[in-house]
Amino acid sequence: MSGIIQWPICILRPQTASANVVPFSRSGGRTLGGIQPSTRTDLGFWEISYGSIVMRNNRREQWQTWEAIRDHLGGMAGLIAVRVQSSLSAPYASGQFEPVIETDHSDDSLFDDDTPYTQGAISVVTDGVTAVGATSIRLRIINAAPNLVGARFSYNHALYRTGPVTSVAGDIWTVPISPSVRELIPAGADLEFDQPTCLCHLAEDRGMDVDQNAVGKFSLPSVSFVEAVDYWSSLGA
C-alpha cells in the first residue's frame, strides 16, 4: 500500500496498548424471564488505543515525528497503519517470544538503500483463495507452533483474529476469523503474524493534541484509532 504511513513504534512507544473487535449485535427485547437475547449481525471492526506514550522534552525527534504524523493525518480523514501487540498469543515455533531478525539474500545483497531485509519468526501462508466477506480461512503452517487458535495476523494492513479451530488436516488449519475479510487474500499469501498492523483513522479530529510539560520535562499523551472500514468498503466497490 503506497502512500500509507505506519506508526513509528520505536520512536513513539506506548506504555499500554489495546486492540479490540467491536461487534455489531441486535437485541430482540427482554423475555418474561428477564433474558435479553442478542443476535450477532456483523463481525465488527477494530478499535485500538495507545496509552501513555512517553515523549521527553530532550528527544526532539519524538516531537518532530508526532507533529509530522498529526499534519499528515489532518484529523480523522487520514490513514495510518497501526502496529498491534500480538506476542502474547503469537504461535512461535519455540513456544516463546522470538524477535524479527534482519538478514540479507544468499548472495549478501540488501535493499537498494543498503538496509537489510526483515524476516519474521513465524511463517504461515493461506491455503486457497479467501474471498472478501469470508468469515473463515485455511492456513498452512510453514514455521509456527501447531496451534493457530486465538492469534492475530494481518494482510495488507487488514487485521484479523482467529477463533476456535474448525478442522486440522496435516499442516492445514481451518479457523474462523473476525472481522470478515476486507480484501481478497490470494492463495499462498504470506500473512503477518509477527508484527500485524491495522489500517486506521484517528478516533477523533483532535486525537493527537498534546501538552508540553516544562516542569516534568516529559509528556504522556494517549491516542485512539478506529479501523478504516470506509477504505475497505470503497476498495470493494
PDB file of C-alpha atoms in Angstrom:
ATOM      1  CA  MET A   1       0.000   0.000   0.000  1.00  0.00           C
ATOM      2  CA  SER A   2       1.867   3.029  -1.210  1.00  0.00           C
ATOM      3  CA  GLY A   3       1.243   6.367   0.451  1.00  0.00           C
ATOM      4  CA  ILE A   4       0.055   4.943   3.772  1.00  0.00           C
ATOM      5  CA  ILE A   5       2.383   5.673   6.671  1.00  0.00           C
ATOM      6  CA  GLN A   6       2.953   3.365   9.645  1.00  0.00           C
ATOM      7  CA  TRP A   7       3.008   4.431  13.275  1.00  0.00           C
ATOM      8  CA  PRO A   8       6.726   4.585  14.263  1.00  0.00           C
ATOM      9  CA  ILE A   9       6.522   2.342  17.307  1.00  0.00           C
ATOM     10  CA  CYS A  10      10.258   2.556  18.013  1.00  0.00           C
ATOM     11  CA  ILE A  11      10.101   6.366  18.355  1.00  0.00           C
ATOM     12  CA  LEU A  12       6.610   6.813  19.820  1.00  0.00           C
ATOM     13  CA  ARG A  13       6.154   3.735  22.001  1.00  0.00           C
ATOM     14  CA  PRO A  14       3.053   3.444  24.201  1.00  0.00           C
ATOM     15  CA  GLN A  15       3.273   2.078  27.726  1.00  0.00           C
ATOM     16  CA  THR A  16      -0.092   0.379  27.303  1.00  0.00           C
ATOM     17  CA  ALA A  17      -1.914  -0.762  24.196  1.00  0.00           C
ATOM     18  CA  SER A  18      -5.241  -2.389  23.450  1.00  0.00           C
ATOM     19  CA  ALA A  19      -6.882  -3.705  20.311  1.00  0.00           C
ATOM     20  CA  ASN A  20     -10.445  -4.988  20.387  1.00  0.00           C
ATOM     21  CA  VAL A  21     -13.028  -6.018  17.831  1.00  0.00           C
ATOM     22  CA  VAL A  22     -16.277  -4.119  18.366  1.00  0.00           C
ATOM     23  CA  PRO A  23     -19.076  -6.454  17.276  1.00  0.00           C
ATOM     24  CA  PHE A  24     -22.409  -5.379  15.851  1.00  0.00           C
ATOM     25  CA  SER A  25     -25.361  -7.073  17.547  1.00  0.00           C
ATOM     26  CA  ARG A  26     -29.128  -6.604  17.607  1.00  0.00           C
ATOM     27  CA  SER A  27     -31.253  -7.079  20.731  1.00  0.00           C
ATOM     28  CA  GLY A  28     -34.588  -8.796  20.481  1.00  0.00           C
ATOM     29  CA  GLY A  29     -36.132  -7.327  23.640  1.00  0.00           C
ATOM     30  CA  ARG A  30     -36.309  -8.908  27.064  1.00  0.00           C
ATOM     31  CA  THR A  31     -38.339 -12.068  27.655  1.00  0.00           C
ATOM     32  CA  LEU A  32     -40.699 -12.593  30.596  1.00  0.00           C
ATOM     33  CA  GLY A  33     -37.807 -14.230  32.440  1.00  0.00           C
ATOM     34  CA  GLY A  34     -35.695 -11.104  32.089  1.00  0.00           C
ATOM     35  CA  ILE A  35     -33.374 -12.557  29.449  1.00  0.00           C
ATOM     36  CA  GLN A  36     -32.411 -10.240  26.607  1.00  0.00           C
ATOM     37  CA  PRO A  37     -31.393 -12.284  23.545  1.00  0.00           C
ATOM     38  CA  SER A  38     -28.885 -10.734  21.151  1.00  0.00           C
ATOM     39  CA  THR A  39     -28.201 -11.725  17.567  1.00  0.00           C
ATOM     40  CA  ARG A  40     -24.805 -11.134  16.068  1.00  0.00           C
ATOM     41  CA  THR A  41     -25.378  -9.270  12.817  1.00  0.00           C
ATOM     42  CA  ASP A  42     -21.836  -8.417  11.734  1.00  0.00           C
ATOM     43  CA  LEU A  43     -18.271  -9.310  12.672  1.00  0.00           C
ATOM     44  CA  GLY A  44     -17.479  -5.750  13.620  1.00  0.00           C
ATOM     45  CA  PHE A  45     -14.451  -3.503  13.377  1.00  0.00           C
ATOM     46  CA  TRP A  46     -11.264  -2.781  15.366  1.00  0.00           C
ATOM     47  CA  GLU A  47     -10.730  -0.110  17.981  1.00  0.00           C
ATOM     48  CA  ILE A  48      -7.106   0.423  19.017  1.00  0.00           C
ATOM     49  CA  SER A  49      -5.679   2.576  21.803  1.00  0.00           C
ATOM     50  CA  TYR A  50      -2.120   3.602  22.583  1.00  0.00           C
ATOM     51  CA  GLY A  51      -1.806   4.812  26.178  1.00  0.00           C
ATOM     52  CA  SER A  52       0.826   6.979  27.866  1.00  0.00           C
ATOM     53  CA  ILE A  53       3.289   7.458  25.004  1.00  0.00           C
ATOM     54  CA  VAL A  54       6.475   8.741  26.638  1.00  0.00           C
ATOM     55  CA  MET A  55       7.640  11.966  24.952  1.00  0.00           C
ATOM     56  CA  ARG A  56      10.667  13.519  26.606  1.00  0.00           C
ATOM     57  CA  ASN A  57      11.473  17.192  26.181  1.00  0.00           C
ATOM     58  CA  ASN A  58      15.079  16.384  25.235  1.00  0.00           C
ATOM     59  CA  ARG A  59      14.024  13.962  22.482  1.00  0.00           C
ATOM     60  CA  ARG A  60      13.434  16.404  19.642  1.00  0.00           C
ATOM     61  CA  GLU A  61      12.855  13.620  17.112  1.00  0.00           C
ATOM     62  CA  GLN A  62       9.843  12.426  19.107  1.00  0.00           C
ATOM     63  CA  TRP A  63       8.134  15.821  18.950  1.00  0.00           C
ATOM     64  CA  GLN A  64       9.014  16.291  15.294  1.00  0.00           C
ATOM     65  CA  THR A  65       7.642  12.845  14.427  1.00  0.00           C
ATOM     66  CA  TRP A  66       4.446  13.430  16.402  1.00  0.00           C
ATOM     67  CA  GLU A  67       3.780  16.768  14.675  1.00  0.00           C
ATOM     68  CA  ALA A  68       4.553  15.334  11.244  1.00  0.00           C
ATOM     69  CA  ILE A  69       2.078  12.465  11.752  1.00  0.00           C
ATOM     70  CA  ARG A  70      -0.572  14.867  13.046  1.00  0.00           C
ATOM     71  CA  ASP A  71      -0.141  17.067   9.972  1.00  0.00           C
ATOM     72  CA  HIS A  72      -0.229  14.081   7.615  1.00  0.00           C
ATOM     73  CA  LEU A  73      -3.460  12.707   9.095  1.00  0.00           C
ATOM     74  CA  GLY A  74      -5.285  16.035   9.260  1.00  0.00           C
ATOM     75  CA  GLY A  75      -7.714  14.737  11.862  1.00  0.00           C
ATOM     76  CA  MET A  76      -9.976  11.742  11.214  1.00  0.00           C
ATOM     77  CA  ALA A  77      -9.623  11.913   7.435  1.00  0.00           C
ATOM     78  CA  GLY A  78      -6.115  10.458   7.148  1.00  0.00           C
ATOM     79  CA  LEU A  79      -4.988   6.844   7.067  1.00  0.00           C
ATOM     80  CA  ILE A  80      -2.296   5.203   9.162  1.00  0.00           C
ATOM     81  CA  ALA A  81      -1.229   1.595   9.699  1.00  0.00           C
ATOM     82  CA  VAL A  82      -1.066   0.910  13.431  1.00  0.00           C
ATOM     83  CA  ARG A  83       1.014  -1.894  14.959  1.00  0.00           C
ATOM     84  CA  VAL A  84      -0.942  -4.251  17.193  1.00  0.00           C
ATOM     85  CA  GLN A  85       0.524  -6.195  20.098  1.00  0.00           C
ATOM     86  CA  SER A  86       0.403  -9.905  19.263  1.00  0.00           C
ATOM     87  CA  SER A  87       3.321 -11.626  21.018  1.00  0.00           C
ATOM     88  CA  LEU A  88       1.290 -12.990  23.947  1.00  0.00           C
ATOM     89  CA  SER A  89      -0.822 -15.159  21.651  1.00  0.00           C
ATOM     90  CA  ALA A  90       1.502 -15.488  18.638  1.00  0.00           C
ATOM     91  CA  PRO A  91       2.225 -19.090  17.534  1.00  0.00           C
ATOM     92  CA  TYR A  92       6.018 -19.065  17.910  1.00  0.00           C
ATOM     93  CA  ALA A  93       7.524 -22.426  16.966  1.00  0.00           C
ATOM     94  CA  SER A  94       9.687 -22.397  20.097  1.00  0.00           C
ATOM     95  CA  GLY A  95       6.715 -21.685  22.359  1.00  0.00           C
ATOM     96  CA  GLN A  96       8.181 -18.363  23.497  1.00  0.00           C
ATOM     97  CA  PHE A  97       8.811 -14.902  22.049  1.00  0.00           C
ATOM     98  CA  GLU A  98      11.114 -14.826  19.005  1.00  0.00           C
ATOM     99  CA  PRO A  99      12.211 -11.443  17.617  1.00  0.00           C
ATOM    100  CA  VAL A 100      12.108 -10.403  13.980  1.00  0.00           C
ATOM    101  CA  ILE A 101      15.595 -10.717  12.527  1.00  0.00           C
ATOM    102  CA  GLU A 102      17.436  -8.718   9.893  1.00  0.00           C
ATOM    103  CA  THR A 103      19.067 -10.673   7.118  1.00  0.00           C
ATOM    104  CA  ASP A 104      20.229 -10.428   3.527  1.00  0.00           C
ATOM    105  CA  HIS A 105      19.942 -12.615   0.448  1.00  0.00           C
ATOM    106  CA  SER A 106      22.096 -15.670  -0.027  1.00  0.00           C
ATOM    107  CA  ASP A 107      24.245 -13.506  -2.347  1.00  0.00           C
ATOM    108  CA  ASP A 108      24.718 -10.960   0.504  1.00  0.00           C
ATOM    109  CA  SER A 109      22.682  -8.303  -1.351  1.00  0.00           C
ATOM    110  CA  LEU A 110      20.459  -5.850   0.522  1.00  0.00           C
ATOM    111  CA  PHE A 111      17.675  -3.446  -0.446  1.00  0.00           C
ATOM    112  CA  ASP A 112      18.567  -0.610  -2.808  1.00  0.00           C
ATOM    113  CA  ASP A 113      19.057   1.730   0.164  1.00  0.00           C
ATOM    114  CA  ASP A 114      21.522  -0.739   1.772  1.00  0.00           C
ATOM    115  CA  THR A 115      19.119  -1.732   4.558  1.00  0.00           C
ATOM    116  CA  PRO A 116      18.743  -5.430   5.386  1.00  0.00           C
ATOM    117  CA  TYR A 117      15.607  -7.453   4.882  1.00  0.00           C
ATOM    118  CA  THR A 118      13.463  -8.231   7.916  1.00  0.00           C
ATOM    119  CA  GLN A 119      12.386 -11.816   8.418  1.00  0.00           C
ATOM    120  CA  GLY A 120       9.654 -12.818  10.818  1.00  0.00           C
ATOM    121  CA  ALA A 121       9.960 -15.781  13.141  1.00  0.00           C
ATOM    122  CA  ILE A 122       6.508 -17.053  12.134  1.00  0.00           C
ATOM    123  CA  SER A 123       5.692 -18.237   8.637  1.00  0.00           C
ATOM    124  CA  VAL A 124       2.072 -19.077   7.795  1.00  0.00           C
ATOM    125  CA  VAL A 125       0.504 -18.887   4.324  1.00  0.00           C
ATOM    126  CA  THR A 126      -3.030 -19.170   3.012  1.00  0.00           C
ATOM    127  CA  ASP A 127      -4.303 -22.405   1.526  1.00  0.00           C
ATOM    128  CA  GLY A 128      -6.573 -21.428  -1.333  1.00  0.00           C
ATOM    129  CA  VAL A 129      -8.179 -18.081  -2.088  1.00  0.00           C
ATOM    130  CA  THR A 130     -10.060 -16.299   0.709  1.00  0.00           C
ATOM    131  CA  ALA A 131     -12.850 -14.118  -0.681  1.00  0.00           C
ATOM    132  CA  VAL A 132     -13.962 -10.684   0.509  1.00  0.00           C
ATOM    133  CA  GLY A 133     -16.531 -11.104   3.275  1.00  0.00           C
ATOM    134  CA  ALA A 134     -15.328 -14.579   4.269  1.00  0.00           C
ATOM    135  CA  THR A 135     -15.508 -15.448   7.959  1.00  0.00           C
ATOM    136  CA  SER A 136     -13.110 -18.392   7.919  1.00  0.00           C
ATOM    137  CA  ILE A 137      -9.717 -19.079   6.402  1.00  0.00           C
ATOM    138  CA  ARG A 138      -7.483 -22.059   5.616  1.00  0.00           C
ATOM    139  CA  LEU A 139      -3.916 -21.643   6.853  1.00  0.00           C
ATOM    140  CA  ARG A 140      -0.831 -23.697   6.059  1.00  0.00           C
ATOM    141  CA  ILE A 141       1.919 -23.791   8.675  1.00  0.00           C
ATOM    142  CA  ILE A 142       5.444 -23.307   7.317  1.00  0.00           C
ATOM    143  CA  ASN A 143       7.227 -22.362  10.540  1.00  0.00           C
ATOM    144  CA  ALA A 144       4.984 -21.932  13.576  1.00  0.00           C
ATOM    145  CA  ALA A 145       3.658 -23.765  16.592  1.00  0.00           C
ATOM    146  CA  PRO A 146       0.952 -26.313  15.727  1.00  0.00           C
ATOM    147  CA  ASN A 147      -1.731 -24.095  17.237  1.00  0.00           C
ATOM    148  CA  LEU A 148      -3.247 -21.219  15.276  1.00  0.00           C
ATOM    149  CA  VAL A 149      -6.133 -20.590  17.685  1.00  0.00           C
ATOM    150  CA  GLY A 150      -6.618 -17.120  19.175  1.00  0.00           C
ATOM    151  CA  ALA A 151      -3.834 -15.463  17.170  1.00  0.00           C
ATOM    152  CA  ARG A 152      -3.707 -12.120  15.384  1.00  0.00           C
ATOM    153  CA  PHE A 153      -2.411 -11.587  11.874  1.00  0.00           C
ATOM    154  CA  SER A 154      -2.694  -9.060   9.087  1.00  0.00           C
ATOM    155  CA  TYR A 155      -2.593  -8.941   5.315  1.00  0.00           C
ATOM    156  CA  ASN A 156      -2.075  -5.590   3.568  1.00  0.00           C
ATOM    157  CA  HIS A 157      -2.796  -3.847   6.901  1.00  0.00           C
ATOM    158  CA  ALA A 158      -6.156  -5.606   7.303  1.00  0.00           C
ATOM    159  CA  LEU A 159      -6.128  -7.100  10.809  1.00  0.00           C
ATOM    160  CA  TYR A 160      -7.785 -10.382  11.811  1.00  0.00           C
ATOM    161  CA  ARG A 161      -8.185 -12.556  14.897  1.00  0.00           C
ATOM    162  CA  THR A 162      -8.579 -16.331  14.701  1.00  0.00           C
ATOM    163  CA  GLY A 163     -11.174 -18.250  16.685  1.00  0.00           C
ATOM    164  CA  PRO A 164     -11.546 -21.910  17.727  1.00  0.00           C
ATOM    165  CA  VAL A 165     -10.246 -24.385  15.165  1.00  0.00           C
ATOM    166  CA  THR A 166     -12.799 -25.911  12.802  1.00  0.00           C
ATOM    167  CA  SER A 167     -10.607 -28.621  11.299  1.00  0.00           C
ATOM    168  CA  VAL A 168      -6.988 -29.719  11.048  1.00  0.00           C
ATOM    169  CA  ALA A 169      -5.630 -31.754   8.140  1.00  0.00           C
ATOM    170  CA  GLY A 170      -1.885 -32.208   8.408  1.00  0.00           C
ATOM    171  CA  ASP A 171      -0.332 -28.740   8.381  1.00  0.00           C
ATOM    172  CA  ILE A 172      -3.532 -27.034   7.195  1.00  0.00           C
ATOM    173  CA  TRP A 173      -5.768 -25.369   9.777  1.00  0.00           C
ATOM    174  CA  THR A 174      -9.258 -24.058   9.096  1.00  0.00           C
ATOM    175  CA  VAL A 175     -10.267 -21.371  11.595  1.00  0.00           C
ATOM    176  CA  PRO A 176     -12.966 -18.705  11.837  1.00  0.00           C
ATOM    177  CA  ILE A 177     -11.729 -15.106  11.793  1.00  0.00           C
ATOM    178  CA  SER A 178     -13.011 -11.733  12.935  1.00  0.00           C
ATOM    179  CA  PRO A 179     -13.774  -9.343  11.397  1.00  0.00           C
ATOM    180  CA  SER A 180     -14.849 -10.564   7.960  1.00  0.00           C
ATOM    181  CA  VAL A 181     -12.214 -10.471   5.223  1.00  0.00           C
ATOM    182  CA  ARG A 182     -11.655  -6.916   3.984  1.00  0.00           C
ATOM    183  CA  GLU A 183      -9.768  -7.633   0.752  1.00  0.00           C
ATOM    184  CA  LEU A 184      -9.332 -10.792  -1.298  1.00  0.00           C
ATOM    185  CA  ILE A 185      -6.411 -12.825   0.043  1.00  0.00           C
ATOM    186  CA  PRO A 186      -4.791 -14.898  -2.711  1.00  0.00           C
ATOM    187  CA  ALA A 187      -3.636 -18.481  -2.364  1.00  0.00           C
ATOM    188  CA  GLY A 188      -0.181 -18.842  -0.871  1.00  0.00           C
ATOM    189  CA  ALA A 189      -0.172 -15.315   0.575  1.00  0.00           C
ATOM    190  CA  ASP A 190       2.336 -14.687   3.378  1.00  0.00           C
ATOM    191  CA  LEU A 191       0.484 -13.496   6.473  1.00  0.00           C
ATOM    192  CA  GLU A 192       1.966 -11.161   9.080  1.00  0.00           C
ATOM    193  CA  PHE A 193       1.829 -12.856  12.486  1.00  0.00           C
ATOM    194  CA  ASP A 194       4.977 -11.290  13.995  1.00  0.00           C
ATOM    195  CA  GLN A 195       4.049  -7.613  13.693  1.00  0.00           C
ATOM    196  CA  PRO A 196       0.445  -7.336  12.476  1.00  0.00           C
ATOM    197  CA  THR A 197      -0.960  -3.925  11.605  1.00  0.00           C
ATOM    198  CA  CYS A 198      -4.411  -2.388  11.196  1.00  0.00           C
ATOM    199  CA  LEU A 199      -5.336   0.377   8.776  1.00  0.00           C
ATOM    200  CA  CYS A 200      -6.937   3.106  10.870  1.00  0.00           C
ATOM    201  CA  HIS A 201      -8.259   6.627  11.231  1.00  0.00           C
ATOM    202  CA  LEU A 202      -7.891   8.728  14.339  1.00  0.00           C
ATOM    203  CA  ALA A 203     -10.923   8.194  16.573  1.00  0.00           C
ATOM    204  CA  GLU A 204     -11.472  11.966  16.730  1.00  0.00           C
ATOM    205  CA  ASP A 205     -10.221  15.020  14.871  1.00  0.00           C
ATOM    206  CA  ARG A 206      -8.231  16.314  17.864  1.00  0.00           C
ATOM    207  CA  GLY A 207      -6.953  12.889  18.824  1.00  0.00           C
ATOM    208  CA  MET A 208      -3.308  13.954  18.632  1.00  0.00           C
ATOM    209  CA  ASP A 209      -3.474  17.107  20.744  1.00  0.00           C
ATOM    210  CA  VAL A 210      -0.545  17.108  23.186  1.00  0.00           C
ATOM    211  CA  ASP A 211       0.572  19.265  26.130  1.00  0.00           C
ATOM    212  CA  GLN A 212       4.166  20.300  26.754  1.00  0.00           C
ATOM    213  CA  ASN A 213       5.278  19.935  30.379  1.00  0.00           C
ATOM    214  CA  ALA A 214       8.119  22.307  31.273  1.00  0.00           C
ATOM    215  CA  VAL A 215       8.219  21.099  34.893  1.00  0.00           C
ATOM    216  CA  GLY A 216       8.171  17.331  34.497  1.00  0.00           C
ATOM    217  CA  LYS A 217      10.232  17.503  31.279  1.00  0.00           C
ATOM    218  CA  PHE A 218       8.080  14.893  29.558  1.00  0.00           C
ATOM    219  CA  SER A 219       4.501  14.302  28.388  1.00  0.00           C
ATOM    220  CA  LEU A 220       2.369  11.151  28.277  1.00  0.00           C
ATOM    221  CA  PRO A 221      -0.210  11.602  25.509  1.00  0.00           C
ATOM    222  CA  SER A 222      -2.567   8.821  24.503  1.00  0.00           C
ATOM    223  CA  VAL A 223      -4.175   8.303  21.117  1.00  0.00           C
ATOM    224  CA  SER A 224      -7.105   6.201  19.936  1.00  0.00           C
ATOM    225  CA  PHE A 225      -7.814   4.772  16.493  1.00  0.00           C
ATOM    226  CA  VAL A 226     -10.720   3.109  14.682  1.00  0.00           C
ATOM    227  CA  GLU A 227     -10.367   0.729  11.765  1.00  0.00           C
ATOM    228  CA  ALA A 228     -10.750   2.409   8.374  1.00  0.00           C
ATOM    229  CA  VAL A 229     -13.715   0.307   7.271  1.00  0.00           C
ATOM    230  CA  ASP A 230     -14.669   3.055   4.820  1.00  0.00           C
ATOM    231  CA  TYR A 231     -11.412   2.439   2.956  1.00  0.00           C
ATOM    232  CA  TRP A 232     -12.149  -1.273   2.552  1.00  0.00           C
ATOM    233  CA  SER A 233     -15.750  -0.549   1.500  1.00  0.00           C
ATOM    234  CA  SER A 234     -14.636   1.882  -1.205  1.00  0.00           C
ATOM    235  CA  LEU A 235     -11.951  -0.549  -2.347  1.00  0.00           C
ATOM    236  CA  GLY A 236     -14.510  -3.302  -2.721  1.00  0.00           C
ATOM    237  CA  ALA A 237     -16.889  -1.031  -4.582  1.00  0.00           C
TER     238      ALA A 237
END
